[in-house]
Coordinates of C-alpha atoms and ligand atoms in Angstrom, one line a residue:
M1 CA -101.8 -67.5 -129.0
K2 CA -104.8 -66.9 -126.8
H3 CA -102.8 -64.3 -124.9
I4 CA -102.2 -62.4 -128.2
K5 CA -105.9 -62.6 -129.2
F6 CA -106.9 -61.3 -125.7
L7 CA -104.5 -58.3 -126.0
A8 CA -105.9 -57.6 -129.5
V9 CA -109.5 -57.6 -128.3
V10 CA -108.5 -55.2 -125.4
A11 CA -106.7 -52.9 -127.8
L12 CA -109.6 -52.8 -130.1
A13 CA -112.0 -52.1 -127.3
L14 CA -109.8 -49.2 -126.1
C15 CA -109.7 -47.8 -129.6
I16 CA -113.4 -48.0 -129.9
G17 CA -113.9 -46.5 -126.5
V18 CA -111.5 -43.6 -127.2
S19 CA -113.1 -42.9 -130.6
L20 CA -116.6 -43.0 -129.1
N21 CA -115.5 -40.5 -126.4
A22 CA -113.4 -38.3 -128.8
K23 CA -114.6 -34.8 -129.0
P24 CA -115.2 -33.2 -132.5
K25 CA -112.0 -31.6 -134.0
I26 CA -112.7 -27.9 -134.4
R27 CA -110.3 -25.4 -135.9
I28 CA -110.6 -21.7 -135.0
I29 CA -109.3 -19.4 -137.6
A30 CA -108.7 -15.8 -136.3
T31 CA -108.8 -12.8 -138.7
G32 CA -109.1 -9.9 -136.2
G33 CA -112.0 -7.6 -135.5
T34 CA -113.4 -6.2 -132.4
I35 CA -113.5 -9.6 -130.8
A36 CA -109.7 -9.3 -130.8
G37 CA -109.9 -5.6 -130.1
V38 CA -108.4 -3.7 -127.1
S39 CA -109.9 -0.5 -125.6
T40 CA -107.9 2.2 -123.9
T41 CA -110.3 2.1 -121.0
S42 CA -112.9 -0.7 -120.6
A43 CA -115.7 1.8 -120.3
S44 CA -114.8 3.7 -123.4
S45 CA -115.8 3.0 -127.0
A46 CA -112.3 4.1 -128.1
Y47 CA -110.6 0.9 -129.1
T48 CA -108.4 -0.7 -131.8
A49 CA -109.6 -3.9 -133.5
G50 CA -107.3 -6.8 -134.3
Q51 CA -104.9 -6.5 -131.3
V52 CA -105.3 -9.9 -129.5
G53 CA -104.1 -13.2 -130.9
I54 CA -105.9 -16.5 -131.4
Q55 CA -104.5 -18.2 -128.3
T56 CA -105.6 -15.4 -126.0
L57 CA -109.1 -15.6 -127.4
I58 CA -109.1 -19.4 -126.8
D59 CA -107.6 -19.0 -123.3
A60 CA -110.4 -16.5 -122.4
V61 CA -113.1 -19.2 -122.9
P62 CA -111.8 -22.4 -121.4
Q63 CA -115.3 -23.8 -121.5
I64 CA -115.0 -24.5 -125.2
L65 CA -112.5 -27.3 -124.3
Q66 CA -115.5 -29.2 -122.9
L67 CA -117.2 -29.0 -126.2
A68 CA -114.5 -29.9 -128.7
D69 CA -110.9 -30.7 -129.4
I70 CA -109.9 -27.1 -130.1
S71 CA -106.9 -25.8 -132.0
G72 CA -106.4 -22.4 -133.6
E73 CA -104.5 -20.4 -136.2
Q74 CA -104.1 -16.7 -137.0
L75 CA -104.7 -16.0 -140.7
V76 CA -104.6 -12.2 -140.3
N77 CA -105.3 -9.7 -137.5
I78 CA -107.2 -6.8 -139.1
G79 CA -110.3 -4.7 -138.7
S80 CA -112.8 -6.2 -141.1
Q81 CA -113.2 -2.9 -142.9
D82 CA -109.8 -4.0 -144.3
M83 CA -111.0 -7.4 -145.4
N84 CA -110.0 -8.1 -149.0
D85 CA -110.0 -10.6 -151.9
E86 CA -106.5 -12.0 -151.0
V87 CA -107.7 -12.9 -147.5
W88 CA -111.0 -14.3 -148.8
L89 CA -109.2 -16.6 -151.2
K90 CA -106.7 -17.7 -148.6
L91 CA -109.6 -18.3 -146.1
A92 CA -111.7 -20.4 -148.4
K93 CA -108.8 -22.5 -149.6
R94 CA -107.6 -23.1 -146.1
I95 CA -111.1 -24.1 -144.8
N96 CA -111.4 -26.6 -147.7
V97 CA -108.1 -28.2 -146.8
L98 CA -108.9 -28.4 -143.1
L99 CA -112.3 -29.9 -143.7
N100 CA -111.6 -32.2 -146.7
E101 CA -107.9 -33.2 -146.1
E102 CA -107.0 -32.7 -142.4
G103 CA -110.1 -34.3 -140.9
Y104 CA -111.6 -31.4 -139.0
D105 CA -115.3 -31.6 -138.1
G106 CA -116.0 -27.9 -138.2
I107 CA -114.6 -24.4 -138.5
V108 CA -115.1 -21.3 -136.4
I109 CA -113.8 -18.0 -137.8
T110 CA -113.4 -15.0 -135.6
H111 CA -114.0 -11.9 -137.7
G112 CA -114.9 -8.2 -137.5
T113 CA -118.6 -7.5 -137.7
D114 CA -118.3 -4.7 -140.3
T115 CA -117.9 -7.0 -143.3
M116 CA -118.8 -10.4 -141.7
E117 CA -121.9 -10.7 -143.8
E118 CA -119.8 -10.4 -147.0
T119 CA -117.2 -12.9 -145.9
A120 CA -119.9 -15.3 -144.8
Y121 CA -121.6 -15.1 -148.2
F122 CA -118.4 -15.5 -150.1
L123 CA -117.6 -18.7 -148.1
N124 CA -121.2 -19.9 -148.6
L125 CA -120.4 -20.0 -152.3
T126 CA -116.8 -21.4 -152.1
V127 CA -116.6 -23.8 -149.2
K128 CA -116.7 -27.4 -150.5
S129 CA -118.0 -29.2 -147.5
D130 CA -121.3 -29.6 -145.6
K131 CA -119.5 -29.5 -142.2
P132 CA -120.4 -26.5 -140.0
V133 CA -118.5 -23.2 -140.7
V134 CA -119.4 -20.5 -138.2
L135 CA -118.3 -16.9 -138.0
A136 CA -118.3 -15.1 -134.7
G137 CA -117.4 -11.6 -133.7
S138 CA -118.3 -9.0 -131.1
M139 CA -119.5 -5.4 -130.8
R140 CA -117.4 -4.8 -127.6
P141 CA -113.6 -5.1 -127.5
S142 CA -112.1 -8.0 -125.6
N143 CA -111.3 -6.0 -122.4
A144 CA -114.6 -4.1 -122.3
I145 CA -117.1 -4.3 -119.4
S146 CA -119.5 -7.1 -120.4
A147 CA -117.5 -8.0 -123.5
D148 CA -119.7 -10.1 -125.8
G149 CA -116.9 -11.9 -127.6
P150 CA -116.3 -14.8 -125.2
A151 CA -120.0 -15.8 -125.2
N152 CA -120.2 -15.5 -129.0
L153 CA -117.1 -17.6 -129.4
Y154 CA -118.4 -20.3 -127.1
N155 CA -121.8 -20.3 -128.9
A156 CA -120.0 -20.5 -132.3
V157 CA -118.1 -23.6 -131.1
A158 CA -121.3 -25.1 -129.8
A159 CA -122.8 -24.6 -133.3
A160 CA -119.7 -26.0 -135.0
V161 CA -120.0 -29.3 -133.0
S162 CA -123.8 -29.5 -133.6
P163 CA -125.1 -32.0 -136.1
A164 CA -128.1 -29.7 -136.6
C165 CA -125.7 -27.1 -138.1
K166 CA -124.4 -29.5 -140.8
G167 CA -125.5 -29.0 -144.4
V168 CA -127.2 -25.5 -143.8
G169 CA -124.4 -23.5 -145.3
V170 CA -122.1 -21.0 -143.6
L171 CA -123.5 -19.4 -140.4
C172 CA -122.9 -16.3 -138.3
C173 CA -123.2 -16.6 -134.6
M174 CA -123.9 -13.4 -132.6
N175 CA -125.9 -12.6 -129.5
N176 CA -127.1 -16.2 -129.0
Q177 CA -128.5 -16.2 -132.6
L178 CA -127.6 -18.2 -135.7
L179 CA -128.0 -16.3 -139.0
D180 CA -127.5 -17.8 -142.5
A181 CA -124.9 -16.3 -144.8
K182 CA -127.4 -15.2 -147.5
T183 CA -129.7 -13.2 -145.3
V184 CA -127.5 -12.0 -142.4
I185 CA -127.0 -8.2 -142.3
K186 CA -125.4 -5.8 -139.8
T187 CA -128.2 -3.4 -139.0
H188 CA -126.9 -1.2 -136.1
T189 CA -123.6 0.6 -135.7
I190 CA -123.0 -0.1 -132.0
D191 CA -125.7 -2.5 -130.5
C192 CA -124.8 -6.1 -129.6
D193 CA -127.9 -7.3 -131.3
T194 CA -126.9 -5.7 -134.5
F195 CA -127.2 -8.8 -136.8
E196 CA -130.6 -9.6 -138.2
G197 CA -131.8 -12.2 -140.8
G198 CA -133.9 -9.9 -143.0
P199 CA -137.5 -10.8 -143.8
S200 CA -136.9 -14.5 -143.2
G201 CA -135.4 -13.9 -139.8
I202 CA -132.8 -15.9 -137.9
I203 CA -132.0 -19.5 -138.9
G204 CA -131.6 -20.7 -135.3
Y205 CA -130.3 -20.0 -131.8
I206 CA -127.9 -21.3 -129.2
Y207 CA -129.2 -22.1 -125.7
N208 CA -127.2 -23.7 -122.9
G209 CA -124.5 -24.7 -125.4
E210 CA -126.8 -26.4 -127.9
A211 CA -128.0 -25.3 -131.3
H212 CA -131.7 -25.2 -132.1
M213 CA -132.5 -24.7 -135.8
L214 CA -135.7 -22.9 -136.9
Q215 CA -135.4 -23.1 -140.7
T216 CA -133.3 -24.4 -143.6
P217 CA -132.0 -22.2 -146.4
N218 CA -133.6 -22.9 -149.8
N219 CA -130.8 -21.4 -151.9
K220 CA -127.7 -23.2 -153.3
H221 CA -124.6 -23.1 -151.2
T222 CA -121.3 -25.0 -150.3
V223 CA -121.3 -28.4 -151.8
N224 CA -124.0 -27.5 -154.3
S225 CA -122.2 -24.4 -155.4
V226 CA -120.6 -24.3 -158.9
F227 CA -118.0 -21.7 -157.8
D228 CA -114.5 -23.0 -157.1
V229 CA -111.6 -20.9 -156.0
T230 CA -109.0 -23.7 -156.0
K231 CA -107.2 -22.4 -159.1
L232 CA -108.0 -18.7 -158.5
D233 CA -105.3 -16.2 -157.2
K234 CA -107.4 -13.1 -157.9
L235 CA -111.1 -12.2 -158.3
P236 CA -112.9 -10.0 -160.9
R237 CA -113.2 -6.3 -159.9
V238 CA -116.7 -5.2 -159.1
G239 CA -117.6 -1.8 -157.7
I240 CA -120.7 -0.5 -156.0
V241 CA -122.4 2.9 -156.8
Y242 CA -124.8 4.4 -154.3
G243 CA -127.9 6.0 -155.8
Y244 CA -129.6 9.2 -154.5
A245 CA -131.6 12.2 -155.8
N246 CA -129.7 14.1 -158.6
C247 CA -127.0 11.4 -158.4
S248 CA -123.7 12.2 -160.1
P249 CA -122.6 9.7 -162.8
L250 CA -118.9 10.3 -162.0
P251 CA -118.4 7.3 -159.7
M252 CA -119.8 4.9 -162.3
K253 CA -117.8 6.6 -165.0
A254 CA -114.7 6.1 -162.9
F255 CA -115.3 2.3 -162.6
V256 CA -115.9 2.1 -166.4
D257 CA -112.7 4.1 -167.1
A258 CA -110.8 1.9 -164.7
G259 CA -111.9 -1.2 -166.6
F260 CA -113.9 -2.8 -163.8
D261 CA -115.6 -6.1 -164.8
G262 CA -118.9 -5.4 -163.1
I263 CA -120.8 -2.6 -161.3
V264 CA -123.6 -3.0 -158.7
L265 CA -126.0 -0.1 -158.2
A266 CA -127.3 0.4 -154.7
G267 CA -130.3 2.1 -156.4
V268 CA -133.2 4.0 -155.0
G269 CA -136.4 2.1 -154.5
D270 CA -136.7 -1.0 -156.7
G271 CA -133.1 -0.6 -158.0
N272 CA -133.7 2.6 -160.0
F273 CA -131.0 4.9 -161.4
Y274 CA -130.9 8.7 -161.8
K275 CA -131.1 9.4 -165.6
D276 CA -127.5 10.5 -166.0
V277 CA -126.3 7.4 -164.2
F278 CA -128.7 5.2 -166.3
D279 CA -127.0 6.5 -169.5
V280 CA -123.6 5.6 -168.2
A281 CA -124.8 2.2 -167.1
V282 CA -126.2 1.4 -170.6
G283 CA -122.8 2.4 -172.1
A284 CA -121.0 0.2 -169.6
Q285 CA -123.1 -2.8 -170.3
N286 CA -122.5 -2.3 -174.0
K287 CA -118.8 -2.4 -173.3
G288 CA -119.2 -5.8 -171.5
I289 CA -119.2 -4.5 -168.0
Q290 CA -122.0 -6.3 -166.3
I291 CA -124.5 -4.1 -164.5
V292 CA -126.5 -5.5 -161.5
R293 CA -129.4 -3.5 -160.0
S294 CA -129.7 -3.8 -156.3
S295 CA -131.3 -1.3 -153.8
R296 CA -130.3 1.0 -150.9
C297 CA -133.6 -0.1 -149.3
P298 CA -132.8 -2.3 -146.3
T299 CA -135.5 -4.8 -147.1
G300 CA -137.4 -6.0 -150.1
P301 CA -136.3 -7.6 -153.4
T302 CA -134.9 -5.8 -156.5
C303 CA -137.3 -7.1 -159.0
L304 CA -136.6 -8.2 -162.6
N305 CA -138.0 -6.1 -165.4
S306 CA -139.9 -3.8 -163.1
E307 CA -139.4 0.0 -163.7
V308 CA -136.3 -0.9 -165.6
D309 CA -136.5 -3.1 -168.7
D310 CA -133.5 -5.4 -167.8
A311 CA -134.1 -7.7 -170.8
K312 CA -133.7 -4.7 -173.1
Y313 CA -130.4 -3.4 -171.5
H314 CA -129.1 -6.9 -170.4
F315 CA -129.0 -5.7 -166.8
V316 CA -129.2 -8.2 -164.0
A317 CA -131.6 -7.8 -161.0
A318 CA -130.2 -8.6 -157.6
L319 CA -133.5 -10.0 -156.4
D320 CA -133.0 -10.8 -152.6
L321 CA -129.3 -9.7 -152.4
N322 CA -128.3 -6.4 -150.9
P323 CA -125.6 -4.4 -152.8
Q324 CA -122.6 -5.8 -150.9
K325 CA -123.8 -9.4 -151.4
A326 CA -124.8 -8.9 -155.0
R327 CA -121.2 -7.7 -155.5
V328 CA -119.9 -11.0 -154.0
L329 CA -122.1 -13.1 -156.2
L330 CA -121.3 -11.1 -159.4
M331 CA -117.5 -11.4 -158.7
L332 CA -117.8 -15.2 -158.5
A333 CA -120.3 -15.4 -161.4
L334 CA -117.8 -13.5 -163.6
T335 CA -115.3 -16.3 -163.0
K336 CA -117.7 -18.6 -164.8
T337 CA -119.5 -16.5 -167.5
H338 CA -120.1 -13.0 -168.9
D339 CA -123.5 -14.0 -170.2
W340 CA -126.1 -11.7 -168.5
Q341 CA -128.8 -14.4 -168.7
E342 CA -126.6 -17.0 -167.1
I343 CA -125.6 -14.5 -164.4
Q344 CA -129.3 -13.8 -163.8
K345 CA -129.8 -17.5 -163.2
F346 CA -127.1 -17.5 -160.5
F347 CA -129.0 -14.7 -158.8
M348 CA -132.1 -16.8 -158.8
E349 CA -130.3 -19.8 -157.4
Y350 CA -127.8 -18.5 -154.8
Ligands
LIG401 N1 -113.3 -2.5 -137.1 C1 -114.6 -3.2 -137.1 C2 -114.4 -4.6 -137.7 O1 -113.4 -5.2 -137.5 C3 -115.1 -3.3 -135.7 C4 -116.5 -3.9 -135.7 C5 -116.5 -5.2 -135.0 O2 -115.7 -6.1 -135.2 O3 -117.5 -5.4 -134.2 O4 -115.4 -5.1 -138.3

């Protein structure tokens, strides 16, 4: 009997020892982008995104195996200019299963940089976990001189295993910096430091494989979000119209005629419309197509009831969201309500 007790104690000690030394389980979900791109010559900018598979990306950065128990899966392999609702819904549902049913401690998503900010914000509103979810990309293809992808992938895994990155919402990790999903924006077409955090700046940074956080988002996200894609197999259709001097109303008319559910205006200044566009927008709102005023200006809020009397026309002001993110929030808001005042509340909270 004593022998059996001794063996049981030894077995328990081994289990505890193993669990204490076990590395966090991190799943890398690959979607394509330049990080998986291949250039014809390493010095040229001519390349094709979404060519290299997930295992090649993982094999290129063996140091991540020191940080975590790594496994990967290829969801799609596309340039992110081709990112779409179908992939977004698959990605959000898959992340929720991995984090809430399969025991993963964090997720890294490799993704093109062109629409990374939109995917990050969509996931910020639909992931139902406070565990780290970190998107990483690159501005140089995988075989370029000084490719930036491997370091960005390593840093994203470092963030995904960091307790400091828990509960702050979805993050983007580029160029040693951590940016939160609501404020991250791609600001430069070719520079490696293209991502910025808007007026509030970056949320943290990675140094020597460790995450250092500088601030905490004050908007609702992830586990505090009311939006749930579990039962959704498509999203409302929302288009964006770009404003400019003497702007044609034809693009907005086309969205109305096509029966879109919402239209975001990338307006001039504080979300203003050219008069012909304004008239079409009023007509659209009266037909039940929700209008959201955002701005083509790179910084600054689109204010409620400023030069435009939103209350009179039942328009929604995008506040701190740029047009592409206002579109994401409006799409999800329309899965909950068509009430313009309720939608305006969502723009104040998320
Ligand atoms: N095709 C672009 C994309 O996949 C390349 C930009 C990049 O990934 O850096 O977003």
